[in-house]
Tab-separated table of C-alpha atoms and ligand atoms in Angstrom:
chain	number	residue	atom	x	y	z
A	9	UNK	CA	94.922	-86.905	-117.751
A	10	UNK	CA	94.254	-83.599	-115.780
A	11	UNK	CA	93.596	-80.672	-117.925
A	12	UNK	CA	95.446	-77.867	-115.893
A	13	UNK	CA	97.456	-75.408	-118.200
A	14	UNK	CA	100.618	-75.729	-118.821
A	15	UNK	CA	102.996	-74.180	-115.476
A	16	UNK	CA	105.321	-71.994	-117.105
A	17	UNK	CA	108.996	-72.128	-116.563
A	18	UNK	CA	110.254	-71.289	-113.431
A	19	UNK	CA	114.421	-70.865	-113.052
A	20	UNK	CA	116.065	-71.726	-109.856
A	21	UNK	CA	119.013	-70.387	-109.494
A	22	UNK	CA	121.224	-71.650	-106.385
A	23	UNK	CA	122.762	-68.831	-104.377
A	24	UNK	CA	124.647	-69.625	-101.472
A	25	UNK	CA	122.160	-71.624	-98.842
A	26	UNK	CA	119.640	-70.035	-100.439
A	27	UNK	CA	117.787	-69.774	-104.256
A	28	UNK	CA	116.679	-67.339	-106.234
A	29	UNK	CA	113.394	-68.422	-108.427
A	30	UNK	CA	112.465	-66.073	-111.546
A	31	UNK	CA	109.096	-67.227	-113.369
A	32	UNK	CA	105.647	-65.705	-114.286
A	33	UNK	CA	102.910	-66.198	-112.031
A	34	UNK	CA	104.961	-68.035	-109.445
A	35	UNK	CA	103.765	-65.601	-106.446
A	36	UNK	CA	100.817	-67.040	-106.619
A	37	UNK	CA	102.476	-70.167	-105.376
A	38	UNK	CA	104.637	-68.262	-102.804
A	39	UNK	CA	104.332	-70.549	-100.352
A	40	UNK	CA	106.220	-73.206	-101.807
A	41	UNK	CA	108.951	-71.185	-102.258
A	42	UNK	CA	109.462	-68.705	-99.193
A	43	UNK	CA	111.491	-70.053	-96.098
A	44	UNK	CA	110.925	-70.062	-92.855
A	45	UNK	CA	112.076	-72.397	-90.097
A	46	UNK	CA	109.367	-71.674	-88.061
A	47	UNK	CA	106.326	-71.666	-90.742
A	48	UNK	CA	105.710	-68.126	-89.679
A	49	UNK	CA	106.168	-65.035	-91.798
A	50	UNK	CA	106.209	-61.489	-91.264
A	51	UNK	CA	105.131	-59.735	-94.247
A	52	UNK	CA	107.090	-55.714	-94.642
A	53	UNK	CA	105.469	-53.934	-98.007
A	54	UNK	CA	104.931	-50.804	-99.085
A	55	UNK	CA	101.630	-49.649	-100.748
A	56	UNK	CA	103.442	-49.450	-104.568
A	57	UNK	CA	104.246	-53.455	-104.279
A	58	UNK	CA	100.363	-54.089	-103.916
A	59	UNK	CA	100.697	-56.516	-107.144
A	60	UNK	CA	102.876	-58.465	-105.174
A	61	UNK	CA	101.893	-58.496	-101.747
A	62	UNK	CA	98.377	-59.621	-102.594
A	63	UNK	CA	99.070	-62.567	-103.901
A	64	UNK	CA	101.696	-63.357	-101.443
A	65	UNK	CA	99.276	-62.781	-98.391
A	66	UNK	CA	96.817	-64.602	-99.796
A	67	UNK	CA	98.993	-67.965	-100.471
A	68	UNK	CA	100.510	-67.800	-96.876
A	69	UNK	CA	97.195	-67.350	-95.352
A	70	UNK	CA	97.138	-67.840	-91.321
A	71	UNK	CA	101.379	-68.530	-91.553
A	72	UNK	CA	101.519	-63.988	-91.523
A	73	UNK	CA	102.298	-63.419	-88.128
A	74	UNK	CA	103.121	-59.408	-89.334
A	75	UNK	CA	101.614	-57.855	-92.076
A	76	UNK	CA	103.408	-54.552	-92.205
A	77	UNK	CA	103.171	-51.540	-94.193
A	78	UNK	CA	106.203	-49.411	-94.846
A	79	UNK	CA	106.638	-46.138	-96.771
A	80	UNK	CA	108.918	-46.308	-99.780
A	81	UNK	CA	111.395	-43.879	-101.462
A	82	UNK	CA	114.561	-43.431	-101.174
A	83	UNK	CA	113.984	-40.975	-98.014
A	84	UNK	CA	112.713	-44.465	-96.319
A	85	UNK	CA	115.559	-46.068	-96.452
A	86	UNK	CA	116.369	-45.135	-92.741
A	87	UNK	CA	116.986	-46.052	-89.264
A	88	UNK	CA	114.199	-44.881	-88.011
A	89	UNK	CA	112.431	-47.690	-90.680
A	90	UNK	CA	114.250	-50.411	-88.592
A	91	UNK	CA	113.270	-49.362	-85.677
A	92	UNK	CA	109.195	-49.207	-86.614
A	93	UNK	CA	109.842	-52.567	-88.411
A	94	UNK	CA	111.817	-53.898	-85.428
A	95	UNK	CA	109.198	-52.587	-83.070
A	96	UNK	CA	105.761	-53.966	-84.947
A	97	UNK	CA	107.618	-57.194	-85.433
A	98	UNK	CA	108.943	-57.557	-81.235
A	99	UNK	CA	105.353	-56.779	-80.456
A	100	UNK	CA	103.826	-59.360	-82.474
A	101	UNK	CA	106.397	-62.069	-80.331
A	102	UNK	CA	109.118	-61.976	-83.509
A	103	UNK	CA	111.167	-65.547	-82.532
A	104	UNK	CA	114.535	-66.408	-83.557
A	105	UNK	CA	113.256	-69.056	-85.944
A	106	UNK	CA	110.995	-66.838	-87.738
A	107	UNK	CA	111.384	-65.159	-91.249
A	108	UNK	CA	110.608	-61.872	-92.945
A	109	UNK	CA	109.439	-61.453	-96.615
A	110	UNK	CA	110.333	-58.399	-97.975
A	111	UNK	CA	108.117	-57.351	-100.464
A	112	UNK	CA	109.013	-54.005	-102.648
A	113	UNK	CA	111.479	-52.479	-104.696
A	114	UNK	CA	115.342	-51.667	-103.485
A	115	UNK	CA	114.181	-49.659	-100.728
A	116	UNK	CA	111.886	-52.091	-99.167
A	117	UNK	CA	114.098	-55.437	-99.444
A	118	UNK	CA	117.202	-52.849	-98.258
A	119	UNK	CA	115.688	-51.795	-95.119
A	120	UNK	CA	114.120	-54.844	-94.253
A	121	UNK	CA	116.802	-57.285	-95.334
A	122	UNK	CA	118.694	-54.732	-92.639
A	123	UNK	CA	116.184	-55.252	-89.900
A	124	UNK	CA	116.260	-59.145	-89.997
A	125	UNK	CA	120.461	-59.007	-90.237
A	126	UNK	CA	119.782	-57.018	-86.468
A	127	UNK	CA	116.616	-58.086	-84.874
A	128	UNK	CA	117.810	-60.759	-82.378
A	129	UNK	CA	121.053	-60.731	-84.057
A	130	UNK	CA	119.468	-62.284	-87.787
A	131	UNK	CA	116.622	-64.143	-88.795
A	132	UNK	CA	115.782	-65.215	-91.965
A	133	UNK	CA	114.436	-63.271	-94.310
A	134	UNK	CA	113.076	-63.525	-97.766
A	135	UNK	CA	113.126	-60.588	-101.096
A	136	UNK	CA	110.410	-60.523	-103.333
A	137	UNK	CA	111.477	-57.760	-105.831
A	138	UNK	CA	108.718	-55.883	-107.525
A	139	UNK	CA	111.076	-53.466	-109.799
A	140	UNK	CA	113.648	-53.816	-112.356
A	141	UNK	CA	116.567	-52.612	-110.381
A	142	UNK	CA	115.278	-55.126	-107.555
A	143	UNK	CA	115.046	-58.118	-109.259
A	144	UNK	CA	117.707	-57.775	-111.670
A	145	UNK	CA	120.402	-56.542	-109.093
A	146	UNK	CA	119.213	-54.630	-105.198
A	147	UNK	CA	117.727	-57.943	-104.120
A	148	UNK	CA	120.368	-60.322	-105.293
A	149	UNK	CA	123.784	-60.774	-103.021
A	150	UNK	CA	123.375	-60.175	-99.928
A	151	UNK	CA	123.830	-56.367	-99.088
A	152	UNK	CA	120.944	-54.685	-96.828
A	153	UNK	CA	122.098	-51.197	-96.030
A	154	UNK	CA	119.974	-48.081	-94.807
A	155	UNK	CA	121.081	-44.569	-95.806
A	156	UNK	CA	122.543	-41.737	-92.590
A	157	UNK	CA	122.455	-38.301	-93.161
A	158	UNK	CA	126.030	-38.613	-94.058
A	159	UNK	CA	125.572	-40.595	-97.068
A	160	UNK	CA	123.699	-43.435	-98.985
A	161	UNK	CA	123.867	-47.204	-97.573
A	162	UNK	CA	126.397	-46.058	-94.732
A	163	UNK	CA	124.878	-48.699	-92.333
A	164	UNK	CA	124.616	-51.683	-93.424
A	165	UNK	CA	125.088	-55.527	-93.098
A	166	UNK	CA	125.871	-58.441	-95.260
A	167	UNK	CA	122.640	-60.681	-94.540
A	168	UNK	CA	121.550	-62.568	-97.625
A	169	UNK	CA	118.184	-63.654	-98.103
A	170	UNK	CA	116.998	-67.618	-98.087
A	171	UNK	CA	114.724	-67.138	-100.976
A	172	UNK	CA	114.279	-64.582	-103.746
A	173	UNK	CA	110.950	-64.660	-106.123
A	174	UNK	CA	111.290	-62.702	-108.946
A	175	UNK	CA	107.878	-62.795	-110.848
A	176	UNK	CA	107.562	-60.381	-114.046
A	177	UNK	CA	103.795	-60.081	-113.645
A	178	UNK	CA	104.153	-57.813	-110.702
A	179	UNK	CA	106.272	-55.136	-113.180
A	180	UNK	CA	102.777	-54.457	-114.932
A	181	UNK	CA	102.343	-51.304	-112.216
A	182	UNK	CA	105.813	-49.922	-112.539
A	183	UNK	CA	106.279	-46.713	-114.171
A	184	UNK	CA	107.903	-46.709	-117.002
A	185	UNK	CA	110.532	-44.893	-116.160
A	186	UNK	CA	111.435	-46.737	-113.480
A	187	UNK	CA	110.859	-49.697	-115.517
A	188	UNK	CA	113.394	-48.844	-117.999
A	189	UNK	CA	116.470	-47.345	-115.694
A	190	UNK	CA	116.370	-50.762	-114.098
A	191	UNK	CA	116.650	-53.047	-116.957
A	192	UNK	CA	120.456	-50.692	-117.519
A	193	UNK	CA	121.475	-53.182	-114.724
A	194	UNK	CA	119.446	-56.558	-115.982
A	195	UNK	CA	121.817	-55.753	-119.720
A	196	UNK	CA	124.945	-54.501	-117.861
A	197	UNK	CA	125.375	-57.774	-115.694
A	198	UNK	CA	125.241	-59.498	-118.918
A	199	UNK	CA	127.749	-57.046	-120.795
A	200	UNK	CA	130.356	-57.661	-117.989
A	201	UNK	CA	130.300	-61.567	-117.770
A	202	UNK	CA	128.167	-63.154	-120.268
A	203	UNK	CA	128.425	-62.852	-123.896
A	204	UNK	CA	125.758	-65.378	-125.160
A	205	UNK	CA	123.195	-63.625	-122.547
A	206	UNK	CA	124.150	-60.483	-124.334
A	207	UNK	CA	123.460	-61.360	-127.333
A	208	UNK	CA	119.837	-63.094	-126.752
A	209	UNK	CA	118.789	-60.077	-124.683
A	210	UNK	CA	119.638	-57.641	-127.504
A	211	UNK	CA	117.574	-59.766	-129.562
A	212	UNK	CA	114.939	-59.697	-127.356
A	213	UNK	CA	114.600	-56.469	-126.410
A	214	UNK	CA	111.576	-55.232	-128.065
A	215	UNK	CA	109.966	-58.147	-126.436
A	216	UNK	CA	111.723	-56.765	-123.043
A	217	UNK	CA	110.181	-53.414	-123.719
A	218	UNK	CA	106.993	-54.928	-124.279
A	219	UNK	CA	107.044	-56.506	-120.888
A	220	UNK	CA	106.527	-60.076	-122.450
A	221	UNK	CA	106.849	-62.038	-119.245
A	222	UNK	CA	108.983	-65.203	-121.019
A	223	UNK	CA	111.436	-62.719	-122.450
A	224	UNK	CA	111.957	-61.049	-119.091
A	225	UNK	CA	112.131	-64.012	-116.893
A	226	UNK	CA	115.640	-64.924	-119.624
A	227	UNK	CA	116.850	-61.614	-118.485
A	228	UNK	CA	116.191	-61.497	-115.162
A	229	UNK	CA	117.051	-65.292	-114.616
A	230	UNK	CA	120.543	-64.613	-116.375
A	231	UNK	CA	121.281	-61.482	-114.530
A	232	UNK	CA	120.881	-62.714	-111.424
A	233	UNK	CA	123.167	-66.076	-112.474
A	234	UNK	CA	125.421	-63.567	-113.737
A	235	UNK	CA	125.738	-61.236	-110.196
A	236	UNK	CA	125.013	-64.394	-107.868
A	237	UNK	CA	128.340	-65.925	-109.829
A	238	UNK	CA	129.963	-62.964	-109.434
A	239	UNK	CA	129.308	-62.119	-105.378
A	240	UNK	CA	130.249	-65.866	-104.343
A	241	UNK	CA	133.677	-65.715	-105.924
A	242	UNK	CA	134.291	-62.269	-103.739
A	243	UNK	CA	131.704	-62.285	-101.049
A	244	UNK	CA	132.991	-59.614	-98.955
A	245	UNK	CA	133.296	-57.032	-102.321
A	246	UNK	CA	137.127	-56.924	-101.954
A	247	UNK	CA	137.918	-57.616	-105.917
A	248	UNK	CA	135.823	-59.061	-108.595
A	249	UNK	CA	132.152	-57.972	-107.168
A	250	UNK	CA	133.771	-54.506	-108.792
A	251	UNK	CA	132.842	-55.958	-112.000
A	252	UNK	CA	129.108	-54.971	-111.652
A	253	UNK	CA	130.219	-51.347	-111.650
A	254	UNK	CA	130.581	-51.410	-115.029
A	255	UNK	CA	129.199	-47.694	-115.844
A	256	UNK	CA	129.212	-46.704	-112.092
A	257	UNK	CA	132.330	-44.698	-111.445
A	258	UNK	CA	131.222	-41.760	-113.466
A	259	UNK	CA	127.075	-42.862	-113.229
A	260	UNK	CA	127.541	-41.981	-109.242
A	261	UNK	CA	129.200	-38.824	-110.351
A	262	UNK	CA	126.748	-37.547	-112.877
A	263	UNK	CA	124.004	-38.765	-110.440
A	264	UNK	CA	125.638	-36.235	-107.692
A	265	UNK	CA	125.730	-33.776	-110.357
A	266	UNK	CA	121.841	-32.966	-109.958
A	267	UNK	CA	119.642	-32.586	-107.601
A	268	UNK	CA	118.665	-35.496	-106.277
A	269	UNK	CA	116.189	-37.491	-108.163
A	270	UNK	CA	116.476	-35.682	-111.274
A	271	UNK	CA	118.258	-38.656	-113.058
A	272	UNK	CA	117.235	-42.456	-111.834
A	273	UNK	CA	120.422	-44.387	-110.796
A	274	UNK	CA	119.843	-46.625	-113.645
A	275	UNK	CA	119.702	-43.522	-115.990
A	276	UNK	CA	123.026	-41.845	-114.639
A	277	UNK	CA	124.950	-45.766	-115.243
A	278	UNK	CA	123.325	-46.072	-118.853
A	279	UNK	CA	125.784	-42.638	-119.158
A	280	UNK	CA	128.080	-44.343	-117.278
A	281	UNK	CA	128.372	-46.764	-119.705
A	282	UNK	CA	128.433	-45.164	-122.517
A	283	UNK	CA	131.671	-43.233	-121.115
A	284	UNK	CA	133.175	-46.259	-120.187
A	285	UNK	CA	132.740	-47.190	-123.630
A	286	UNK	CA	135.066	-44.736	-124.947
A	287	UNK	CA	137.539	-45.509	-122.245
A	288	UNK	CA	137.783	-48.840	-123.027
A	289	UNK	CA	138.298	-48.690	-126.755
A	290	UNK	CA	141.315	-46.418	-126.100
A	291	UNK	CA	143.003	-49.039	-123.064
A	292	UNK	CA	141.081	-52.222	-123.394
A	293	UNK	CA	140.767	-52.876	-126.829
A	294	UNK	CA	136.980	-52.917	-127.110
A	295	UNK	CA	135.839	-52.973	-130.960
A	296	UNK	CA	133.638	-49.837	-132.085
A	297	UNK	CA	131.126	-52.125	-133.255
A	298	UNK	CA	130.859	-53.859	-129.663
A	299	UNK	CA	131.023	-50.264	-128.133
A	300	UNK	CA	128.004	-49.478	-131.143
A	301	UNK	CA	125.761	-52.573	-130.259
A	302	UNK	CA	125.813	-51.349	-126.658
A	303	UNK	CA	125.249	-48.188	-127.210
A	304	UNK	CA	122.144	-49.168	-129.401
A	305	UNK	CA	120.956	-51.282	-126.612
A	306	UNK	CA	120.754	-48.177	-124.303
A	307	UNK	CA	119.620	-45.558	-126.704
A	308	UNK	CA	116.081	-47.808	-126.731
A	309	UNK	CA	115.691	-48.674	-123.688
A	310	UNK	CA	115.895	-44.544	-123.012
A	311	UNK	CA	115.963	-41.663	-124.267
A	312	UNK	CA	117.164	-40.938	-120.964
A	313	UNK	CA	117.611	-37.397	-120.066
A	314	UNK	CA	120.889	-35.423	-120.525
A	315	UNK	CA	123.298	-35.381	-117.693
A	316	UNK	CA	125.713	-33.166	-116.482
A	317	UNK	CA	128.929	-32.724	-118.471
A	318	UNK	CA	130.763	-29.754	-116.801
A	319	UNK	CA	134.194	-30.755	-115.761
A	320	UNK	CA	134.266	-28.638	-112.759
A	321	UNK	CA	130.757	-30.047	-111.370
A	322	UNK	CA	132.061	-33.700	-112.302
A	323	UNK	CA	135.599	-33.199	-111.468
A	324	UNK	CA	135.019	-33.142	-107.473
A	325	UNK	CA	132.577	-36.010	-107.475
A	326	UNK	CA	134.750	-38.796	-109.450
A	327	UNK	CA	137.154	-37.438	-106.904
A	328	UNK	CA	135.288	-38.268	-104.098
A	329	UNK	CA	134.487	-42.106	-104.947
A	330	UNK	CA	135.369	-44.639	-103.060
A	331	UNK	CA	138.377	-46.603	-105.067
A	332	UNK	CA	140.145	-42.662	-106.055
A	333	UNK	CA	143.459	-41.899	-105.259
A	334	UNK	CA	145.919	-38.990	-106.321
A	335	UNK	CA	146.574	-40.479	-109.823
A	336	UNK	CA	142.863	-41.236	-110.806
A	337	UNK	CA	139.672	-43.439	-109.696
A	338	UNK	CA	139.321	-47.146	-110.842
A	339	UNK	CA	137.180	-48.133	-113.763
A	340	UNK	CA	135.832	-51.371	-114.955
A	341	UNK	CA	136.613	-51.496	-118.783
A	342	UNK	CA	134.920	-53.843	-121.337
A	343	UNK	CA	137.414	-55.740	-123.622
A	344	UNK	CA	134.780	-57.541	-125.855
A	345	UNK	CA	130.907	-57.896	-125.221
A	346	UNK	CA	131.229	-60.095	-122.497
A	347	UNK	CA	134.478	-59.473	-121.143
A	348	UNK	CA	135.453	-56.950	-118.268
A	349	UNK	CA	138.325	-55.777	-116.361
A	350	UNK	CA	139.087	-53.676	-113.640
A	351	UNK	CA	141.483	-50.867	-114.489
A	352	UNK	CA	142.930	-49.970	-110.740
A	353	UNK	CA	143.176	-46.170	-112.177
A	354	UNK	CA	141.912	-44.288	-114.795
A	355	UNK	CA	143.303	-40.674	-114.700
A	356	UNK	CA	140.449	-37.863	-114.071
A	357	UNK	CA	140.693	-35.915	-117.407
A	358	UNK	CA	140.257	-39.084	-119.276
A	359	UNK	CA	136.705	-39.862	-117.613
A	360	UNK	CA	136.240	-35.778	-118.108
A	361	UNK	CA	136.823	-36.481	-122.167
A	362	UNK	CA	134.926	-38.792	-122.084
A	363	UNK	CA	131.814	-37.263	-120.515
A	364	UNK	CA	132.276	-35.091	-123.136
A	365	UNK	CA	132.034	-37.059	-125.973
A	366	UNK	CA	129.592	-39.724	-124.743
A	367	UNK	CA	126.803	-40.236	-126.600
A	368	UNK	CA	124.016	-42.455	-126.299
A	369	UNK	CA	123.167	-42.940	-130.499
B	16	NAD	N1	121.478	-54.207	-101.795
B	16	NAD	C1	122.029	-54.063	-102.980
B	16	NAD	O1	122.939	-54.803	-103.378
B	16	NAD	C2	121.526	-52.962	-103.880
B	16	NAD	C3	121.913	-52.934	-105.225
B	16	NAD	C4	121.374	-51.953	-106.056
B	16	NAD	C5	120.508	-50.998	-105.539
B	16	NAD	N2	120.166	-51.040	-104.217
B	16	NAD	C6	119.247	-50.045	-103.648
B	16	NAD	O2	117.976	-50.177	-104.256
B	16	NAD	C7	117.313	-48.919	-104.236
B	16	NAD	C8	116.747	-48.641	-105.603
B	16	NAD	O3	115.858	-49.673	-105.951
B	16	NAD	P1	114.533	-49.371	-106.785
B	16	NAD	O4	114.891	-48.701	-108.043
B	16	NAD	O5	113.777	-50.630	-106.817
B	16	NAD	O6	113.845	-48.239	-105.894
B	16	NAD	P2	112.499	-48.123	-105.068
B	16	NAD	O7	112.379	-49.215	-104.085
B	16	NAD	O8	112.501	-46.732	-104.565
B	16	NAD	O9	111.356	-48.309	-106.180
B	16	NAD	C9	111.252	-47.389	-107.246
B	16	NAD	C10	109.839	-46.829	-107.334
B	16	NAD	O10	108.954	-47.833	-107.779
B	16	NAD	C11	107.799	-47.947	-106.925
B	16	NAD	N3	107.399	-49.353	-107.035
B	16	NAD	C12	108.063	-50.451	-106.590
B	16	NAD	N4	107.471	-51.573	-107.056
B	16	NAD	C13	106.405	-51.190	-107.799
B	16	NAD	C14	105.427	-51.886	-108.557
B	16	NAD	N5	105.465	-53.222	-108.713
B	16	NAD	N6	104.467	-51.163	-109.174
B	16	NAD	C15	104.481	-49.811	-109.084
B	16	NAD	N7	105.391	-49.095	-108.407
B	16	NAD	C16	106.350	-49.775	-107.773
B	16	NAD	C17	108.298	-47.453	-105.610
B	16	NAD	O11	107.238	-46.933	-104.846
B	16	NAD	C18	109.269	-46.346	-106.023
B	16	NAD	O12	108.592	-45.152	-106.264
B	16	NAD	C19	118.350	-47.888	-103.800
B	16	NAD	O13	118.133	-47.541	-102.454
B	16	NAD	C20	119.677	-48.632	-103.931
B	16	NAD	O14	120.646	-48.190	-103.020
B	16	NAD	C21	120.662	-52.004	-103.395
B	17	ZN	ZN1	123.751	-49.746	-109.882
């Protein structure tokens, strides 16, 4: 009888040709898990993913062809990326049956996931998320997009990767801020699709908030089941993906509201939410005490700072997304904790009332 510890759990969840695997400590064992149909691997990281990188490197040993280093930020998130990527990775003989691994947060798996769609028209490529917002949603589905001056994620490609390895330990570094406006999207998958996650992750929240890696790798591993189901029943985001926007239509307003980087994404769709909230007791029936247990969730993973509520700042920007028209802009509505719909339009003045009136307590 050996004495090694006991391995803790890792999930597998299947996505497309591909998995997604969400357990503590399982970087360490990244080899067993990253795909590549060569064997060889070129590693794209930015210094802030060091946690996860390190490990990485060290389990694939002599099979890094590319060990790259990328800046990160949202300002990296451009062509000119792709190009430095593409170049390092043509220069060190990049072959068709060769894969990338992507370590980093959203911008880092977004760029590169890009690069691989392009570089000899696609190769593989792998995500290993090292943020909240990565693991529990950029990562997951199969978007890679960089930003143009014109606006965010304007060129992009549908390219998903072969694995995903989402390992809590590497969230230790992460600010907490950043820590926090990514879980918003970890509880919101659950809100929109999966009642009996919602409920075990508002249980364990303190543990969440704590870090404890068992309690995260139930979130994480049920967020991703939750988008992954999601994506594959509308690949091509022409219907049901909408469902994840759950807080979004007025988050990407109040998050154009300020100068940029004032309020984290995650921060402006914990608003969001809470506006939505109000919207869908009035039209979809959602109970105050649903709407109340939600809004509990959010005040503690915040306090998140106070957006923008002036109707003629917010006015033009819900005007301006993507799904408006002349009678109002779609919302996703909650019915029960759970349950969502999409409501094709929800007049402007109501999403001004309730920016008004949201509140996150
Ligand atoms: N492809 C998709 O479907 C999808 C979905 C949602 C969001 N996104 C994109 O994801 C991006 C946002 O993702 P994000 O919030 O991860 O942003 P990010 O990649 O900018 O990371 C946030 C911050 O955390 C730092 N960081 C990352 N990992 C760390 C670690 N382990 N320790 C310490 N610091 C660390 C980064 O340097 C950065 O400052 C946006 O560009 C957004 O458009 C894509
Ligand atoms: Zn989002």
């Amino acid at each position: 009888v050996s004495s090694t510890p006991a391995t803790p759990r890792v999930e597998r969840i299947p996505a497309g040709e591909g998995a997604i695997w969400v357990g503590e400590g399982l970087l360490r064992d990244a080899s067993r898990y990253l795909v590549s149909p060569s064997g060889r691997f070129l590693l794209v990281s930015p210094a802030s993913a060091r946690s996860a990188s390190d490990p990485i490197r060290k389990a694939l040993g002599s099979a890094v062809l590319l060990d790259f280093e990328i800046e990160d930020g949202e300002a990296a998130k451009s062509l000119a990326n792709v190009e430095k990527i593409s170049e390092a990775a043509l220069a060190a003989g990049l072959r068709r049956d060769d894969a990338f691994v992507a370590v980093g947060g959203g911008v880092a798996t977004d760029v590169t996931g890009f690069a691989a769609a392009i570089l000899l028209r696609g190769v593989a490529w792998n995500a290993v998320p090292t943020t909240t917002a990565g693991m529990a949603d950029a990562a997951i589905g199969g978007k890679t997009a960089v930003n143009h001056p014109r606006g965010k994620n304007l060129l992009g490609a549908f390219h998903p990767p072969r694995a995903v390895l989402s390992d809590p330990v590497c969230l230790a570094t992460l600010p907490d801020r950043d820590y926090r406006a990514g879980l918003v999207e970890a509880y919101k998958a659950a809100w929109v699709a999966d009642p009996e996650l919602s409920s075990r992750a508002s249980e364990s929240l303190s543990a969440v908030l704590e870090r404890d890696g068992a309690a995260l790798v139930a979130l994480l591993a049920g967020a991703a089941r939750v988008k992954i189901g999601i994506v594959e029943t509308d690949p091509r985001d022409a219907g049901r993906r909408h469902l994840l926007n759950f807080g979004h239509t007025l988050g990407h307003a109040l998050e154009g509201a300020v100068p940029w980087g004032t309020l984290r994404h995650g921060e402006a769709v914990a608003w969001g939410i809470a506006a939505a909230l109000e919207i869908s007791k009035r039209r979809a029936g959602l109970s105050e005490q649903d709407a109340a247990a939600i809004r509990r969730t959010l005040s503690r993973l915040g306090p998140f700072p106070q957006p923008e509520r002036d109707p003629k700042k917010l006015a033009p920007l819900l005007a301006l997304d993507k799904k408006a028209t002349a009678a109002g802009t779609a919302g996703v509505l909650l019915e029960e904790i759970g349950r969502a719909r999409v409501e094709p339009s929800v007049p402007i003045p109501e999403w001004l009332d309730a920016a008004a009136i949201m509140s996150l307590s």
